[in-house]
């Protein structure tokens, strides 16, 4: 099976949806930040392994605590996933902190600062010609 076959794409999106549901509604660990998002999920074609990319809205410490809480609850999460999704194998889940959203927000802020600086002093026209 190819890596990005239709079946694998469907499995990825279903696992992502169910993981989001489990993390937001089922887990009661205080280390897990309430603004935790499952950004992407990659399940191997043999359904043995799963990489879940997690984004946390907050500081770096909140992200690290959330990943620790998720790694601690991985058995419960995997059990819930097996009950919700009918797959031949329930994949072993690895949680990875994804900081791309935070990086994008930071870059947008920097671009806005640069464009604000350019519009303040660079729009004077020279009428001498």
PDB file of C-alpha atoms in Angstrom:
ATOM      1  CA  UNK A   1       0.000   0.000   0.000  1.00  0.00           C
ATOM      2  CA  UNK A   2       1.294   3.430  -0.889  1.00  0.00           C
ATOM      3  CA  UNK A   3       1.921   5.875   1.934  1.00  0.00           C
ATOM      4  CA  UNK A   4      -0.686   8.404   0.823  1.00  0.00           C
ATOM      5  CA  UNK A   5      -3.312   6.057  -0.529  1.00  0.00           C
ATOM      6  CA  UNK A   6      -6.985   6.867  -0.112  1.00  0.00           C
ATOM      7  CA  UNK A   7      -7.357   4.302   2.659  1.00  0.00           C
ATOM      8  CA  UNK A   8      -4.383   5.675   4.592  1.00  0.00           C
ATOM      9  CA  UNK A   9      -5.671   9.240   4.205  1.00  0.00           C
ATOM     10  CA  UNK A  10      -9.066   8.202   5.578  1.00  0.00           C
ATOM     11  CA  UNK A  11      -7.474   6.344   8.502  1.00  0.00           C
ATOM     12  CA  UNK A  12      -5.315   9.387   9.291  1.00  0.00           C
ATOM     13  CA  UNK A  13      -8.280  11.756   9.343  1.00  0.00           C
ATOM     14  CA  UNK A  14     -10.431   9.381  11.410  1.00  0.00           C
ATOM     15  CA  UNK A  15      -7.677   8.816  13.975  1.00  0.00           C
ATOM     16  CA  UNK A  16      -7.063  12.581  14.139  1.00  0.00           C
ATOM     17  CA  UNK A  17     -10.750  13.285  14.742  1.00  0.00           C
ATOM     18  CA  UNK A  18     -11.071  10.627  17.436  1.00  0.00           C
ATOM     19  CA  UNK A  19      -7.825  11.640  19.167  1.00  0.00           C
ATOM     20  CA  UNK A  20      -9.054  15.234  19.330  1.00  0.00           C
ATOM     21  CA  UNK A  21     -12.308  14.027  20.855  1.00  0.00           C
ATOM     22  CA  UNK A  22     -10.578  11.801  23.408  1.00  0.00           C
ATOM     23  CA  UNK A  23      -8.061  14.463  24.458  1.00  0.00           C
ATOM     24  CA  UNK A  24     -10.621  17.237  24.804  1.00  0.00           C
ATOM     25  CA  UNK A  25     -13.440  15.280  26.476  1.00  0.00           C
ATOM     26  CA  UNK A  26     -12.130  12.123  28.110  1.00  0.00           C
ATOM     27  CA  UNK A  27      -8.803  13.043  29.726  1.00  0.00           C
ATOM     28  CA  UNK A  28      -8.890  14.631  33.172  1.00  0.00           C
ATOM     29  CA  UNK A  29      -5.132  15.075  33.696  1.00  0.00           C
ATOM     30  CA  UNK A  30      -4.396  18.605  35.010  1.00  0.00           C
ATOM     31  CA  UNK A  31      -1.092  18.676  33.085  1.00  0.00           C
ATOM     32  CA  UNK A  32      -2.938  18.636  29.774  1.00  0.00           C
ATOM     33  CA  UNK A  33      -3.667  22.216  28.694  1.00  0.00           C
ATOM     34  CA  UNK A  34      -7.313  22.906  27.778  1.00  0.00           C
ATOM     35  CA  UNK A  35      -6.275  24.542  24.491  1.00  0.00           C
ATOM     36  CA  UNK A  36      -4.636  21.426  23.018  1.00  0.00           C
ATOM     37  CA  UNK A  37      -5.128  20.675  19.333  1.00  0.00           C
ATOM     38  CA  UNK A  38      -4.263  17.615  17.260  1.00  0.00           C
ATOM     39  CA  UNK A  39      -2.738  19.253  14.179  1.00  0.00           C
ATOM     40  CA  UNK A  40      -1.925  16.156  12.127  1.00  0.00           C
ATOM     41  CA  UNK A  41      -1.733  12.396  12.415  1.00  0.00           C
ATOM     42  CA  UNK A  42       0.430  10.010  10.410  1.00  0.00           C
ATOM     43  CA  UNK A  43      -0.452   6.322  10.672  1.00  0.00           C
ATOM     44  CA  UNK A  44       1.883   3.858   9.003  1.00  0.00           C
ATOM     45  CA  UNK A  45       0.304   1.722   6.244  1.00  0.00           C
ATOM     46  CA  UNK A  46       0.567  -1.427   8.410  1.00  0.00           C
ATOM     47  CA  UNK A  47      -1.378   0.358  11.207  1.00  0.00           C
ATOM     48  CA  UNK A  48       1.327  -0.389  13.791  1.00  0.00           C
ATOM     49  CA  UNK A  49       2.616   3.122  14.565  1.00  0.00           C
ATOM     50  CA  UNK A  50       1.048   6.556  14.740  1.00  0.00           C
ATOM     51  CA  UNK A  51       2.651   9.980  15.068  1.00  0.00           C
ATOM     52  CA  UNK A  52       0.290  12.578  16.495  1.00  0.00           C
ATOM     53  CA  UNK A  53       1.391  16.202  16.154  1.00  0.00           C
ATOM     54  CA  UNK A  54       0.026  18.243  19.066  1.00  0.00           C
ATOM     55  CA  UNK A  55      -0.185  22.034  19.273  1.00  0.00           C
ATOM     56  CA  UNK A  56      -0.691  23.794  22.605  1.00  0.00           C
ATOM     57  CA  UNK A  57      -1.803  27.403  22.891  1.00  0.00           C
ATOM     58  CA  UNK A  58       0.356  28.705  25.708  1.00  0.00           C
ATOM     59  CA  UNK A  59       3.948  28.956  26.804  1.00  0.00           C
ATOM     60  CA  UNK A  60       6.663  26.366  26.251  1.00  0.00           C
ATOM     61  CA  UNK A  61       6.229  24.918  29.746  1.00  0.00           C
ATOM     62  CA  UNK A  62       2.520  24.222  29.095  1.00  0.00           C
ATOM     63  CA  UNK A  63       3.474  22.368  25.909  1.00  0.00           C
ATOM     64  CA  UNK A  64       6.014  20.185  27.699  1.00  0.00           C
ATOM     65  CA  UNK A  65       3.583  19.422  30.519  1.00  0.00           C
ATOM     66  CA  UNK A  66       0.866  18.517  28.017  1.00  0.00           C
ATOM     67  CA  UNK A  67       3.161  16.097  26.169  1.00  0.00           C
ATOM     68  CA  UNK A  68       4.151  14.488  29.496  1.00  0.00           C
ATOM     69  CA  UNK A  69       0.483  14.107  30.440  1.00  0.00           C
ATOM     70  CA  UNK A  70      -0.379  12.611  27.056  1.00  0.00           C
ATOM     71  CA  UNK A  71       2.530  10.154  27.221  1.00  0.00           C
ATOM     72  CA  UNK A  72       1.357   9.128  30.692  1.00  0.00           C
ATOM     73  CA  UNK A  73      -2.201   8.537  29.413  1.00  0.00           C
ATOM     74  CA  UNK A  74      -1.208   6.789  26.169  1.00  0.00           C
ATOM     75  CA  UNK A  75      -2.604   3.427  27.350  1.00  0.00           C
ATOM     76  CA  UNK A  76      -6.019   4.912  28.106  1.00  0.00           C
ATOM     77  CA  UNK A  77      -6.015   6.872  24.829  1.00  0.00           C
ATOM     78  CA  UNK A  78      -5.130   3.764  22.845  1.00  0.00           C
ATOM     79  CA  UNK A  79      -7.885   1.752  24.551  1.00  0.00           C
ATOM     80  CA  UNK A  80     -10.459   4.437  23.780  1.00  0.00           C
ATOM     81  CA  UNK A  81      -9.226   4.635  20.183  1.00  0.00           C
ATOM     82  CA  UNK A  82      -9.602   0.857  19.796  1.00  0.00           C
ATOM     83  CA  UNK A  83     -13.197   1.056  21.053  1.00  0.00           C
ATOM     84  CA  UNK A  84     -14.105   3.909  18.708  1.00  0.00           C
ATOM     85  CA  UNK A  85     -12.346   2.855  15.491  1.00  0.00           C
ATOM     86  CA  UNK A  86     -12.584  -0.641  14.074  1.00  0.00           C
ATOM     87  CA  UNK A  87      -9.064  -1.297  12.790  1.00  0.00           C
ATOM     88  CA  UNK A  88      -7.147  -4.534  12.455  1.00  0.00           C
ATOM     89  CA  UNK A  89      -4.419  -3.139  14.723  1.00  0.00           C
ATOM     90  CA  UNK A  90      -4.631  -0.217  17.099  1.00  0.00           C
ATOM     91  CA  UNK A  91      -1.469   1.791  16.461  1.00  0.00           C
ATOM     92  CA  UNK A  92       1.091   2.689  19.105  1.00  0.00           C
ATOM     93  CA  UNK A  93       0.833   6.461  19.492  1.00  0.00           C
ATOM     94  CA  UNK A  94       3.794   8.822  19.698  1.00  0.00           C
ATOM     95  CA  UNK A  95       2.989  12.419  20.624  1.00  0.00           C
ATOM     96  CA  UNK A  96       5.115  15.174  19.063  1.00  0.00           C
ATOM     97  CA  UNK A  97       4.867  18.831  20.059  1.00  0.00           C
ATOM     98  CA  UNK A  98       4.156  20.885  16.937  1.00  0.00           C
ATOM     99  CA  UNK A  99       5.063  24.557  17.185  1.00  0.00           C
ATOM    100  CA  UNK A 100       4.236  25.534  13.610  1.00  0.00           C
ATOM    101  CA  UNK A 101       1.104  27.500  14.573  1.00  0.00           C
ATOM    102  CA  UNK A 102       3.040  29.476  17.184  1.00  0.00           C
ATOM    103  CA  UNK A 103       5.823  30.039  14.632  1.00  0.00           C
ATOM    104  CA  UNK A 104       3.290  31.300  12.063  1.00  0.00           C
ATOM    105  CA  UNK A 105       1.730  33.725  14.556  1.00  0.00           C
ATOM    106  CA  UNK A 106       5.178  35.032  15.462  1.00  0.00           C
ATOM    107  CA  UNK A 107       6.134  35.495  11.788  1.00  0.00           C
ATOM    108  CA  UNK A 108       2.864  37.337  11.082  1.00  0.00           C
ATOM    109  CA  UNK A 109       3.575  39.678  13.995  1.00  0.00           C
ATOM    110  CA  UNK A 110       7.089  40.351  12.686  1.00  0.00           C
ATOM    111  CA  UNK A 111       5.800  41.026   9.162  1.00  0.00           C
ATOM    112  CA  UNK A 112       3.180  43.418  10.560  1.00  0.00           C
ATOM    113  CA  UNK A 113       5.902  45.280  12.485  1.00  0.00           C
ATOM    114  CA  UNK A 114       8.054  45.618   9.364  1.00  0.00           C
ATOM    115  CA  UNK A 115       5.172  46.817   7.175  1.00  0.00           C
ATOM    116  CA  UNK A 116       4.098  49.305   9.857  1.00  0.00           C
ATOM    117  CA  UNK A 117       7.653  50.671   9.959  1.00  0.00           C
ATOM    118  CA  UNK A 118       7.763  50.970   6.172  1.00  0.00           C
ATOM    119  CA  UNK A 119       4.427  52.747   5.870  1.00  0.00           C
ATOM    120  CA  UNK A 120       5.388  55.321   8.506  1.00  0.00           C
ATOM    121  CA  UNK A 121       8.384  56.843   6.710  1.00  0.00           C
ATOM    122  CA  UNK A 122       8.528  55.535   3.175  1.00  0.00           C
ATOM    123  CA  UNK A 123       5.404  56.971   1.500  1.00  0.00           C
ATOM    124  CA  UNK A 124       6.548  60.571   0.933  1.00  0.00           C
ATOM    125  CA  UNK A 125       6.474  61.458  -2.743  1.00  0.00           C
ATOM    126  CA  UNK A 126       9.084  63.643  -4.373  1.00  0.00           C
ATOM    127  CA  UNK A 127       7.309  66.284  -6.459  1.00  0.00           C
ATOM    128  CA  UNK A 128      10.528  67.860  -7.790  1.00  0.00           C
ATOM    129  CA  UNK A 129      10.466  66.087 -11.176  1.00  0.00           C
TER     130      UNK A 129
END
